[in-house]
Short mmCIF file of C-alpha atoms and ligand atoms in Angstrom, two decimals:
data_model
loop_
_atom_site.label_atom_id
_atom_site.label_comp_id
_atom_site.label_asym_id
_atom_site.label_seq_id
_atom_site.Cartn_x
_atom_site.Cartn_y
_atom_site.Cartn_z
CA UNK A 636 -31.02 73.93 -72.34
CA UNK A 637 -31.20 70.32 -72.43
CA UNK A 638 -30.59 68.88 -68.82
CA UNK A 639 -29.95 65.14 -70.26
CA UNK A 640 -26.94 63.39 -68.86
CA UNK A 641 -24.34 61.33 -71.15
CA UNK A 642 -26.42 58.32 -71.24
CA UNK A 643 -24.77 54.98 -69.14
CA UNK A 644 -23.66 52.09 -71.11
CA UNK A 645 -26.51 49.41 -70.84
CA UNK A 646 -23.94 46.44 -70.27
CA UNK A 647 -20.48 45.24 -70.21
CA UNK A 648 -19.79 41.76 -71.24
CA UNK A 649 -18.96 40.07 -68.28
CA UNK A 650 -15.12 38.92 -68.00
CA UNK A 651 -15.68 35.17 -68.67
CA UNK A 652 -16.80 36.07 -71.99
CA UNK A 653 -13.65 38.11 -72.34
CA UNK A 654 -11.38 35.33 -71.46
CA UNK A 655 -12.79 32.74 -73.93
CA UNK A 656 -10.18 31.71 -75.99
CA UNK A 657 -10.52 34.26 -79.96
CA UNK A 658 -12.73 32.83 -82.81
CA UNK A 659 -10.16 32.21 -85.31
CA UNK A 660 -12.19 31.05 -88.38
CA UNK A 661 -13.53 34.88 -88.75
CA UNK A 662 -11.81 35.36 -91.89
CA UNK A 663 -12.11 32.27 -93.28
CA UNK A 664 -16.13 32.34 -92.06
CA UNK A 665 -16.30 35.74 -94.41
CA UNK A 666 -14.31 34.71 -97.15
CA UNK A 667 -17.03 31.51 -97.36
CA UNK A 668 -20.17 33.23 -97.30
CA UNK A 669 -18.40 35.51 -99.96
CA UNK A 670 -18.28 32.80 -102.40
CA UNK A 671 -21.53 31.64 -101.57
CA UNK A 672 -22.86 35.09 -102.16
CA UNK A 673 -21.19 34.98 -105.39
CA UNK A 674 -23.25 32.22 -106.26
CA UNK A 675 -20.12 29.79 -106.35
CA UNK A 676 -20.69 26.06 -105.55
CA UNK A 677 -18.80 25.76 -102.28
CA UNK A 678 -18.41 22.25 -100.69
CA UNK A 679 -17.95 22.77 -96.76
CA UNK A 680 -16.02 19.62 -95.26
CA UNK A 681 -15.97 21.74 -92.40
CA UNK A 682 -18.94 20.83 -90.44
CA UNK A 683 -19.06 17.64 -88.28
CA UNK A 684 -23.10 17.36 -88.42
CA UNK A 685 -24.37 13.66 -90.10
CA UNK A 686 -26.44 14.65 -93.72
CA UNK A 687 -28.05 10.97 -93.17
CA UNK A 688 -31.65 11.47 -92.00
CA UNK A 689 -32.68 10.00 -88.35
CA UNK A 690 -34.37 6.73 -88.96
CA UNK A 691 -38.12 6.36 -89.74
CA UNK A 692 -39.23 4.34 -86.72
CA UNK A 693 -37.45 6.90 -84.21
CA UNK A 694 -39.28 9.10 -86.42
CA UNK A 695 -42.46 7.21 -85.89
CA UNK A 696 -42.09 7.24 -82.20
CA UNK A 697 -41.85 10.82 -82.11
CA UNK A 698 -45.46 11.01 -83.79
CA UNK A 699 -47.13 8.50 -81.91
CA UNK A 700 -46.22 9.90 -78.57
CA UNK A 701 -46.03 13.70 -79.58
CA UNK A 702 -50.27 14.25 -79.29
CA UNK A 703 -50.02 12.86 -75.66
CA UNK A 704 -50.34 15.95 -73.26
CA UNK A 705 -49.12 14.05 -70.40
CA UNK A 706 -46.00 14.28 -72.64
CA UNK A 707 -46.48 18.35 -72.73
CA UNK A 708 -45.20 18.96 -69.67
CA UNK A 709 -42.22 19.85 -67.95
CA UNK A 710 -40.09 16.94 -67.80
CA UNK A 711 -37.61 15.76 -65.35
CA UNK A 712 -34.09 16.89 -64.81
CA UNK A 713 -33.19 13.38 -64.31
CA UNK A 714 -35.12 11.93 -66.95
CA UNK A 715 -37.66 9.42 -67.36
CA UNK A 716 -36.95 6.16 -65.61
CA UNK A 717 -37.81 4.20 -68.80
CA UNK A 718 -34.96 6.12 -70.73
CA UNK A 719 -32.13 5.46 -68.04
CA UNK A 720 -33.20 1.63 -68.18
CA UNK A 721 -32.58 1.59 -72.45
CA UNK A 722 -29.91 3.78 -71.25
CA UNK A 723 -28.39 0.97 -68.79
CA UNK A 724 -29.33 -1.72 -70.59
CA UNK A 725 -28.00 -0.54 -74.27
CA UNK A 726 -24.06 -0.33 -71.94
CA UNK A 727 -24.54 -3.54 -70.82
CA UNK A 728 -25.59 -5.03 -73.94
CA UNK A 729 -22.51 -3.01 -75.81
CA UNK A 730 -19.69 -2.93 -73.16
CA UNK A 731 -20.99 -5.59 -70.73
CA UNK A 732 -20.50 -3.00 -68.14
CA UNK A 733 -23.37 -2.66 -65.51
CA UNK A 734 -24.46 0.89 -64.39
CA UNK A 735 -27.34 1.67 -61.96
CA UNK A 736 -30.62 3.61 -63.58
CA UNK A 737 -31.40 5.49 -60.68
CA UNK A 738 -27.79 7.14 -59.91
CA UNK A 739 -25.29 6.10 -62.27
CA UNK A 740 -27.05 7.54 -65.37
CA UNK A 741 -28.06 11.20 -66.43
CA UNK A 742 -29.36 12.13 -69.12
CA UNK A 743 -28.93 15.55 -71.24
CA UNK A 744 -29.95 18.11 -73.75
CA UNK A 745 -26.73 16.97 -75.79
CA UNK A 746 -24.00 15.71 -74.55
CA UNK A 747 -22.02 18.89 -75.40
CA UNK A 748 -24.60 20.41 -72.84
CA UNK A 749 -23.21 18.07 -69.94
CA UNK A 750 -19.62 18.27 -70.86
CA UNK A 751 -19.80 21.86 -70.45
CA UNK A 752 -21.91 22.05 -67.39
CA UNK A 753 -19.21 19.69 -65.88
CA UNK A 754 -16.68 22.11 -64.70
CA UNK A 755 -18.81 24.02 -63.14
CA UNK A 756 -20.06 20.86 -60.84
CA UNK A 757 -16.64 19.67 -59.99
CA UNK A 758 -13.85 22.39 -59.43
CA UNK A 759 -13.55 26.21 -57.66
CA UNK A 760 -11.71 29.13 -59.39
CA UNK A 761 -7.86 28.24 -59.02
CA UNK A 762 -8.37 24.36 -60.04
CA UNK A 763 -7.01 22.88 -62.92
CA UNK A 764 -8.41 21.39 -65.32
CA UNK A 765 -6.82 18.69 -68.04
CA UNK A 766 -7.68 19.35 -71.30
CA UNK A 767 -6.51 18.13 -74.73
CA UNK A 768 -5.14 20.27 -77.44
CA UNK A 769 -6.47 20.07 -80.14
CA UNK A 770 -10.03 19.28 -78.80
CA UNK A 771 -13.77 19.49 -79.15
CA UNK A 772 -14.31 23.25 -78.04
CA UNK A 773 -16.62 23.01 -75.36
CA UNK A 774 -13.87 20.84 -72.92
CA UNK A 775 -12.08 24.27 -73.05
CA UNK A 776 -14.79 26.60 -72.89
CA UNK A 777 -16.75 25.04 -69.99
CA UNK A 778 -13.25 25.38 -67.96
CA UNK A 779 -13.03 28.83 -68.61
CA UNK A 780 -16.93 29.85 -68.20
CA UNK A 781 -16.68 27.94 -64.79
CA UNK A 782 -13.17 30.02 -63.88
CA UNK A 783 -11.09 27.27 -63.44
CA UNK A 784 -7.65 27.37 -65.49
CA UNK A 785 -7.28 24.79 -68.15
CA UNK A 786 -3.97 22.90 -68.65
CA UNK A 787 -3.83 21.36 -72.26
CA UNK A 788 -2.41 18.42 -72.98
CA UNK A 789 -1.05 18.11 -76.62
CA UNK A 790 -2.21 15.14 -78.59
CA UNK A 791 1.26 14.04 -80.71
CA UNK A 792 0.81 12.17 -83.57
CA UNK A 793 4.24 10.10 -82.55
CA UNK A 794 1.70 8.85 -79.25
CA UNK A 795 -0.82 7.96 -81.55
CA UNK A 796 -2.59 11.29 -80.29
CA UNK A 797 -3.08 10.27 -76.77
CA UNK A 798 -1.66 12.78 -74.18
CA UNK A 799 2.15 12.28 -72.74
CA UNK A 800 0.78 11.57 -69.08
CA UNK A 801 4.55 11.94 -67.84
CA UNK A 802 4.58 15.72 -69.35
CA UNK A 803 2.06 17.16 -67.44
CA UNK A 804 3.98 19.82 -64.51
CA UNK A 805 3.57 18.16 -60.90
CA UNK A 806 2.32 21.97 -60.49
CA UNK A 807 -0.50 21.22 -62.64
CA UNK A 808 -1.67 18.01 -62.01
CA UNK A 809 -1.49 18.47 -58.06
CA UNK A 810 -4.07 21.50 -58.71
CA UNK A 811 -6.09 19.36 -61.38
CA UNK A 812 -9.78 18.22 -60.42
CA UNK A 813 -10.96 17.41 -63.54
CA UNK A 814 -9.26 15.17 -67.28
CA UNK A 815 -11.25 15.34 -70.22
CA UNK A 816 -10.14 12.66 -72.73
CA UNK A 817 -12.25 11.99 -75.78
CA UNK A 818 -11.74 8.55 -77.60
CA UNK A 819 -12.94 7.88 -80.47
CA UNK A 820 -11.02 11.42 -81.06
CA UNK A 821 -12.48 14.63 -82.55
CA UNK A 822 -10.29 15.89 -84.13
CA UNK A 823 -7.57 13.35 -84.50
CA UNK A 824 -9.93 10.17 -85.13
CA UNK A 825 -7.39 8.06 -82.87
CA UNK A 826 -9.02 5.61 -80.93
CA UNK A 827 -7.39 4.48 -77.51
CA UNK A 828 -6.87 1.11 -76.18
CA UNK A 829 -7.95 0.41 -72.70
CA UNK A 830 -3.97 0.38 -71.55
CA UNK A 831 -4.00 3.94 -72.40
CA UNK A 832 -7.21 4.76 -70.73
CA UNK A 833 -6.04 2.60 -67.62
CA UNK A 834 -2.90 4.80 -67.77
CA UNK A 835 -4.87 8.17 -67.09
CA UNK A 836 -7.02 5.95 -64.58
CA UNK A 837 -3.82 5.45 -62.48
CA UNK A 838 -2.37 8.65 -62.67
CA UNK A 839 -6.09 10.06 -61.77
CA UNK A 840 -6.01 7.62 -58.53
CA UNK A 841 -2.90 8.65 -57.65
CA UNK A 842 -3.25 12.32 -57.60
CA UNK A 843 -7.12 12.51 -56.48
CA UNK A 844 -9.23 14.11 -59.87
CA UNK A 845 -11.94 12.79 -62.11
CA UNK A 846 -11.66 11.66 -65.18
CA UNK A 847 -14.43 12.57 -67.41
CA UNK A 848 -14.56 10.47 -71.02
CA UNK A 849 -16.00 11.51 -74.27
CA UNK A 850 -17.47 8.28 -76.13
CA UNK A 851 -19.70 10.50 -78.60
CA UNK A 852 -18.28 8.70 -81.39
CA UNK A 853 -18.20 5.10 -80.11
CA UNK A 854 -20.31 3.37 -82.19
CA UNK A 855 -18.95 4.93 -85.61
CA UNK A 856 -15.77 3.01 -86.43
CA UNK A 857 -14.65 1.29 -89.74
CA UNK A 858 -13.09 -2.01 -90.64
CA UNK A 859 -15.05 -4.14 -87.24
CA UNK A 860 -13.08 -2.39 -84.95
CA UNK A 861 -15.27 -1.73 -81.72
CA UNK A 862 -13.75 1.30 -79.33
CA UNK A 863 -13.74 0.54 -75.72
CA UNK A 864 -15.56 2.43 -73.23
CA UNK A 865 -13.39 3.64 -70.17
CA UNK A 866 -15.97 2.10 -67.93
CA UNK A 867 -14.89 -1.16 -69.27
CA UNK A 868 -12.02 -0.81 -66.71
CA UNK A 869 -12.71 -2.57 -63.14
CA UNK A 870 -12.40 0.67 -61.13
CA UNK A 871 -13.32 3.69 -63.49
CA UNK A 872 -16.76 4.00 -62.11
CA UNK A 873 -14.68 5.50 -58.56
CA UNK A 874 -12.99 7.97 -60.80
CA UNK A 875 -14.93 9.14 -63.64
CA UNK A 876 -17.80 9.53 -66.14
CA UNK A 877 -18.27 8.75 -69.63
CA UNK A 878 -20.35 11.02 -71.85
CA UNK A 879 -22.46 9.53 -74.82
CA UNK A 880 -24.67 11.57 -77.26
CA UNK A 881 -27.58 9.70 -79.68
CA UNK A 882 -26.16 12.43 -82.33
CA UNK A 883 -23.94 10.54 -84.03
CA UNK A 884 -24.98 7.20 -83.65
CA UNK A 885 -28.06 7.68 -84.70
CA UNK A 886 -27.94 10.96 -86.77
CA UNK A 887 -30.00 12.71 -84.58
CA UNK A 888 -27.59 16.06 -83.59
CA UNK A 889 -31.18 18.58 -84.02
CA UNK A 890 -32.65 16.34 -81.56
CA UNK A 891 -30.48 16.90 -78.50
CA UNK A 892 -29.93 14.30 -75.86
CA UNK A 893 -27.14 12.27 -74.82
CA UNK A 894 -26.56 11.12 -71.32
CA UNK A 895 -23.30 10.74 -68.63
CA UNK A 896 -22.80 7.90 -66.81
CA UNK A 897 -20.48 6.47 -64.17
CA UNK A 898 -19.53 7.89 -60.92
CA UNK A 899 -22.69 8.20 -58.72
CA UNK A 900 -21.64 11.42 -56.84
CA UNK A 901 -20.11 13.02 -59.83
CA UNK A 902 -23.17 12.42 -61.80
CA UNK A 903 -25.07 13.79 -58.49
CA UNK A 904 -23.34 17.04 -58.63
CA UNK A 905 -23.78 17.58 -62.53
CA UNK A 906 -27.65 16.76 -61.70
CA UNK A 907 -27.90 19.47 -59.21
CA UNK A 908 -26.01 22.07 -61.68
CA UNK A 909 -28.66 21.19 -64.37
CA UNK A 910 -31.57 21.32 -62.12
CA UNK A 911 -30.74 24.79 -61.69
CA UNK A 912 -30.87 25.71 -65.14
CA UNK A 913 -32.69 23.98 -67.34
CA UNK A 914 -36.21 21.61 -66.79
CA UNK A 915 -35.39 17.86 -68.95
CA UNK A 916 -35.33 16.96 -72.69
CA UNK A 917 -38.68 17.07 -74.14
CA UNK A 918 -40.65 13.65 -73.63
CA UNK A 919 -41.84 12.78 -77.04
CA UNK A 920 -37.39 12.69 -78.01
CA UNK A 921 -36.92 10.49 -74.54
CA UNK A 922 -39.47 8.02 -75.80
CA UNK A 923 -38.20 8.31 -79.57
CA UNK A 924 -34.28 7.99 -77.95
CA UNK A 925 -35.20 4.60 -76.05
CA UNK A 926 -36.64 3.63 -79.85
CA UNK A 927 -33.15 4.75 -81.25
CA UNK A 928 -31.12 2.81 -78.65
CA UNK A 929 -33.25 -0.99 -78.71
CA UNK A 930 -34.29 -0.84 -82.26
CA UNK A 931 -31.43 1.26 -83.98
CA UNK A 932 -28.54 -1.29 -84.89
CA UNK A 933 -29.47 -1.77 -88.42
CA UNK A 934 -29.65 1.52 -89.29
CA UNK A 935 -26.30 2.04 -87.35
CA UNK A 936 -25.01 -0.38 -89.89
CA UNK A 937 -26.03 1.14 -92.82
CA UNK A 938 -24.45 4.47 -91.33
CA UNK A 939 -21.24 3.14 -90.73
CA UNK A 940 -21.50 1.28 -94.48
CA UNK A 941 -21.88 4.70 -95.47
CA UNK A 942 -19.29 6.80 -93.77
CA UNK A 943 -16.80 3.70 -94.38
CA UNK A 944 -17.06 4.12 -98.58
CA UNK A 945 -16.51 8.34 -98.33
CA UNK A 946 -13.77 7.72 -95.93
CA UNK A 947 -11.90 5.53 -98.45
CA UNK A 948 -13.16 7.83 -101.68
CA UNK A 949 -11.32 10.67 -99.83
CA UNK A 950 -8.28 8.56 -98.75
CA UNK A 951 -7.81 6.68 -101.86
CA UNK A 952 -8.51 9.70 -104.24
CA UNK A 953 -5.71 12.02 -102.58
CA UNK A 954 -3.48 9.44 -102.77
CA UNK A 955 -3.86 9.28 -106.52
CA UNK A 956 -2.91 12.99 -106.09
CA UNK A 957 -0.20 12.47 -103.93
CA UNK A 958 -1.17 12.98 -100.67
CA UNK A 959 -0.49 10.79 -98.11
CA UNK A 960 -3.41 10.40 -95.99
CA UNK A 961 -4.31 7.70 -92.78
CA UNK A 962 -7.51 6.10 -93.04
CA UNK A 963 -9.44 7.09 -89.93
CA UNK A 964 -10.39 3.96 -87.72
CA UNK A 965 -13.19 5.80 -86.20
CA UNK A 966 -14.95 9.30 -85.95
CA UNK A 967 -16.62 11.40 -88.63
CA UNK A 968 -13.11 13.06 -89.97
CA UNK A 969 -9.73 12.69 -91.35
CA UNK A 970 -7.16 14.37 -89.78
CA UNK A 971 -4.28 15.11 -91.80
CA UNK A 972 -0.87 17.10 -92.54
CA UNK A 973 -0.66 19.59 -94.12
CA UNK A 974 0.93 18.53 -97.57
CA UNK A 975 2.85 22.38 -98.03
CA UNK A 976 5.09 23.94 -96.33
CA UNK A 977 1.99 26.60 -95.22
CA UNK A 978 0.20 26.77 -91.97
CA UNK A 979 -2.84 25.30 -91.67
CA UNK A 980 -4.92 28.71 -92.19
CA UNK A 981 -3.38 30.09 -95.07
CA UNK A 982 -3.43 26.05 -96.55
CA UNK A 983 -7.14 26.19 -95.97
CA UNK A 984 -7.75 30.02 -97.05
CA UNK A 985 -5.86 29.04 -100.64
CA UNK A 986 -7.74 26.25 -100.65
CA UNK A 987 -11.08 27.36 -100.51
CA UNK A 988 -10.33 30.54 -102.72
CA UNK A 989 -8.86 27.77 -105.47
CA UNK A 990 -11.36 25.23 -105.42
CA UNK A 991 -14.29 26.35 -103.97
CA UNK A 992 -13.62 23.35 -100.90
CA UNK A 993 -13.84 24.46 -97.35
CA UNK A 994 -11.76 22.19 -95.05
CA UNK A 995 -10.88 23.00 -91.20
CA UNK A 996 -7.76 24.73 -90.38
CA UNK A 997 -6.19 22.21 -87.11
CA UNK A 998 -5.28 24.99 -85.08
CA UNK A 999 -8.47 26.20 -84.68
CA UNK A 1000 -8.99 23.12 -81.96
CA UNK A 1001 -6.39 24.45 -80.36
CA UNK A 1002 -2.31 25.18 -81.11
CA UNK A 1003 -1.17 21.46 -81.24
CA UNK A 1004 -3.59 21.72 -84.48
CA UNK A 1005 -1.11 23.74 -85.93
CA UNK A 1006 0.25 21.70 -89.16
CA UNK A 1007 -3.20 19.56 -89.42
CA UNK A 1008 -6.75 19.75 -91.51
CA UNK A 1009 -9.60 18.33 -90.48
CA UNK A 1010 -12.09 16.99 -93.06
CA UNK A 1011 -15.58 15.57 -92.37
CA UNK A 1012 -17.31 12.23 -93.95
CA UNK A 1013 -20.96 14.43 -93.34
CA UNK A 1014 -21.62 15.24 -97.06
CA UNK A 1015 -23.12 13.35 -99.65
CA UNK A 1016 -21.16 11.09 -101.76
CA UNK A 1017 -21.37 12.82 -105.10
CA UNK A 1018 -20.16 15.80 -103.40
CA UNK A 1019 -17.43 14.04 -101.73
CA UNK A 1020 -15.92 12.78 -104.92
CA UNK A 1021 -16.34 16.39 -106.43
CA UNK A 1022 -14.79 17.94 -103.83
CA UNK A 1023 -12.18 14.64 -104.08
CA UNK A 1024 -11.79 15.86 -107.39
CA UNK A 1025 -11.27 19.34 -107.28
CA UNK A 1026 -8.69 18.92 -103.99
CA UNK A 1027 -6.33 16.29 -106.46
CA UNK A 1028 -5.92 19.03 -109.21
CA UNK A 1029 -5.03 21.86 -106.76
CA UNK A 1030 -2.32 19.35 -105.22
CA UNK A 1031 -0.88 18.52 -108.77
C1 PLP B 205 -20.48 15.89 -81.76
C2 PLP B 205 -19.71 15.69 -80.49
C3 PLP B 205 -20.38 15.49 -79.28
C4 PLP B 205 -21.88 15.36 -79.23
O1 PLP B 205 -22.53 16.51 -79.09
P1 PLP B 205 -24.10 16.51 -78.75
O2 PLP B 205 -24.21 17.71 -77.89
O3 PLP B 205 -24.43 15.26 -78.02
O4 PLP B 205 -24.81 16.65 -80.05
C5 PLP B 205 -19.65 15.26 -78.14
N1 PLP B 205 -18.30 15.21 -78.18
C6 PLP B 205 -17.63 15.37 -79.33
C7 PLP B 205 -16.16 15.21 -79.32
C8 PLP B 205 -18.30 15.63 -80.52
O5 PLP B 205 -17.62 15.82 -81.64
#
């Protein structure tokens, strides 16, 4: 007789994981790799990652310092000194805002890395935290991992997608440690003016939390505009952070880094959460990232050149079809109604299974998505006029 006992489960996923908010693009995920399987010639305007290769010098600098093996080592959690400097120097150079090396600047494996690490630095299970809806992911999901309760904040079209600061329950905002705002705006592409930013400054003085702003897309904006940083505001740097990322400036997502900067003690605290867990960016990509940030403004050009001709192929060609469209200002997407009376997942699911064209559902970013798609400039241009072309004749 066999003594064995009903073997244990080896693990239980622990409850954060649990409470993460449900992958909704499952089905949609399947149905795509179906087609692709099928050997169909799917277009995905569904991913937010540049196609446009990182520049050849930053390229160059990787090489030349990549066969050093002082650069083999572990590197810093704070960084090399020399990267905070182009770090510092690139903000005052771009906003005219002045920010110490030393303590007001940290820089990260990504800025999505930092964002999410953030919660965890600033608030106790029980806080709240003020997120937008729809948003970047990782504002939500760095709340949740950290067990504080997120409060969203819908983004209305009608406010030009910036949250209704008079909306948010007293409950809520007396419990609230923490904003996230994100301008340029992923999803929405709105871009805020400095009164709107100064507005959530206020309200974050009065009530006593951080504000913690999401510049990724800064630098990639049509027509001249130029979006402000929050720390362009006198006080900001007693009430927040702003997070930056080379990814999108300088097409350089694979590479990871990005950097916070502002608040001394709130970049302090994130400092001491990353020192527990991971051991600096790799030195060769600080020493190519200084390369990107003092050398990189004509290829920045050339990427916003770029960006600026799909954005208006897209616009411009669905209008022909009858869709009404905003040109973005800023940001990598357009972010648009849906031109049926469907939701935005069974819009996109018909969409894809008529035309072969993957576009992102808007409530996946959260439920004030709900009656939005979100389409990315991140393909080539011949496919973006295909895909152009195939959209118009499933809208006609
Ligand atoms: C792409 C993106 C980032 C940048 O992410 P990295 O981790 O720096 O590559 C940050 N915020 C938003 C809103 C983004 O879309």
């Amino acid at each position: 007789m066999s003594t064995m006992t009903q073997a244990k489960p080896v693990f239980q996923k622990a409850d954060r994981l649990k409470q993460l908010p449900p992958y909704l693009f499952i089905e949609l995920d399947k149905a795509k790799r179906k087609l692709m399987a099928e050997g169909k010639d799917v277009i995905d305007l569904g991913i937010g990652d540049p196609d446009l290769p990182t520049s050849k010098e930053v390229i160059a600098r990787l090489k030349e310092t990549v066969d050093d093996p002082a650069n083999h080592r572990y590197s810093m959690t704070e960084g090399m000194k020399v990267l905070r400097e182009a770090i510092a120097a690139w903000y005052a150079k771009r906003f005219g805002v002045t920010l110490n090396p030393d303590t007001e600047v940290l820089p990260l494996l990504g800025s999505k890395e930092g964002i999410a690490h953030l919660p965890w630095a600033l608030t106790n299970p029980g806080d709240a935290v003020l997120v937008p809806d729809p948003c970047y992911p990782p504002y939500r999901s760095g709340t949740i991992l950290a067990g504080a309760e997120v409060v969203p904040m819908p983004l209305l079209e009608e406010n030009g997608f910036f949250p209704d600061l008079g909306d948010i329950s007293q409950k809520a905002i007396r419990r609230a440690k923490l904003m996230f705002l994100n301008s340029p705006n992923n999803p929405t592409s709105a871009v805020y003016s400095l009164e709107q930013l100064q507005e959530a400054l206020d309200l974050s003085k009065e009530y006593g939390f951080a504000i913690a702003h999401d510049a990724a897309y800064s630098e990639i904006a049509y027509d001249g505009v130029k979006p402000a940083s929050f720390l362009q505001l006198p006080d900001a740097k007693d009430h927040g952070v702003e997070f930056h990322s080379l990814s999108k400036t300088y097409n350089m997502t694979g590479w990871r880094i990005g950097w916070v900067c502002g608040n001394a003690a709130i970049v302090a605290a994130l400092s001491q959460i990353k020192s527990n867990l991971d051991s600096g960016i790799f030195q060769p990509i600080q020493l190519a990232g200084i390369r990107a940030l003092e050398a990189g403004d004509a290829a920045l050009q050339e990427t916003i050149a770029v960006y600026q001709n799909r954005r208006d192929l897209i616009v411009n060609g669905l209008a022909k079809a009858g869709w009404n469209v905003a040109k973005p200002q800023a940001s990598l997407y357009i972010w648009t109604r849906v031109p049926t009376q469907e939701s935005s997942m069974e819009f996109a699911t018909r969409v894809m299974k008529q035309t072969n064209v993957v576009i992102t559902p808007g409530v996946g970013f959260g439920p004030s998505g709900e009656g939005y798609v979100r389409m990315s400039l991140t393909l080539p241009t011949d496919r973006i006029e295909e895909a152009v072309g195939r959209l118009s004749k499933s809208l006609s």
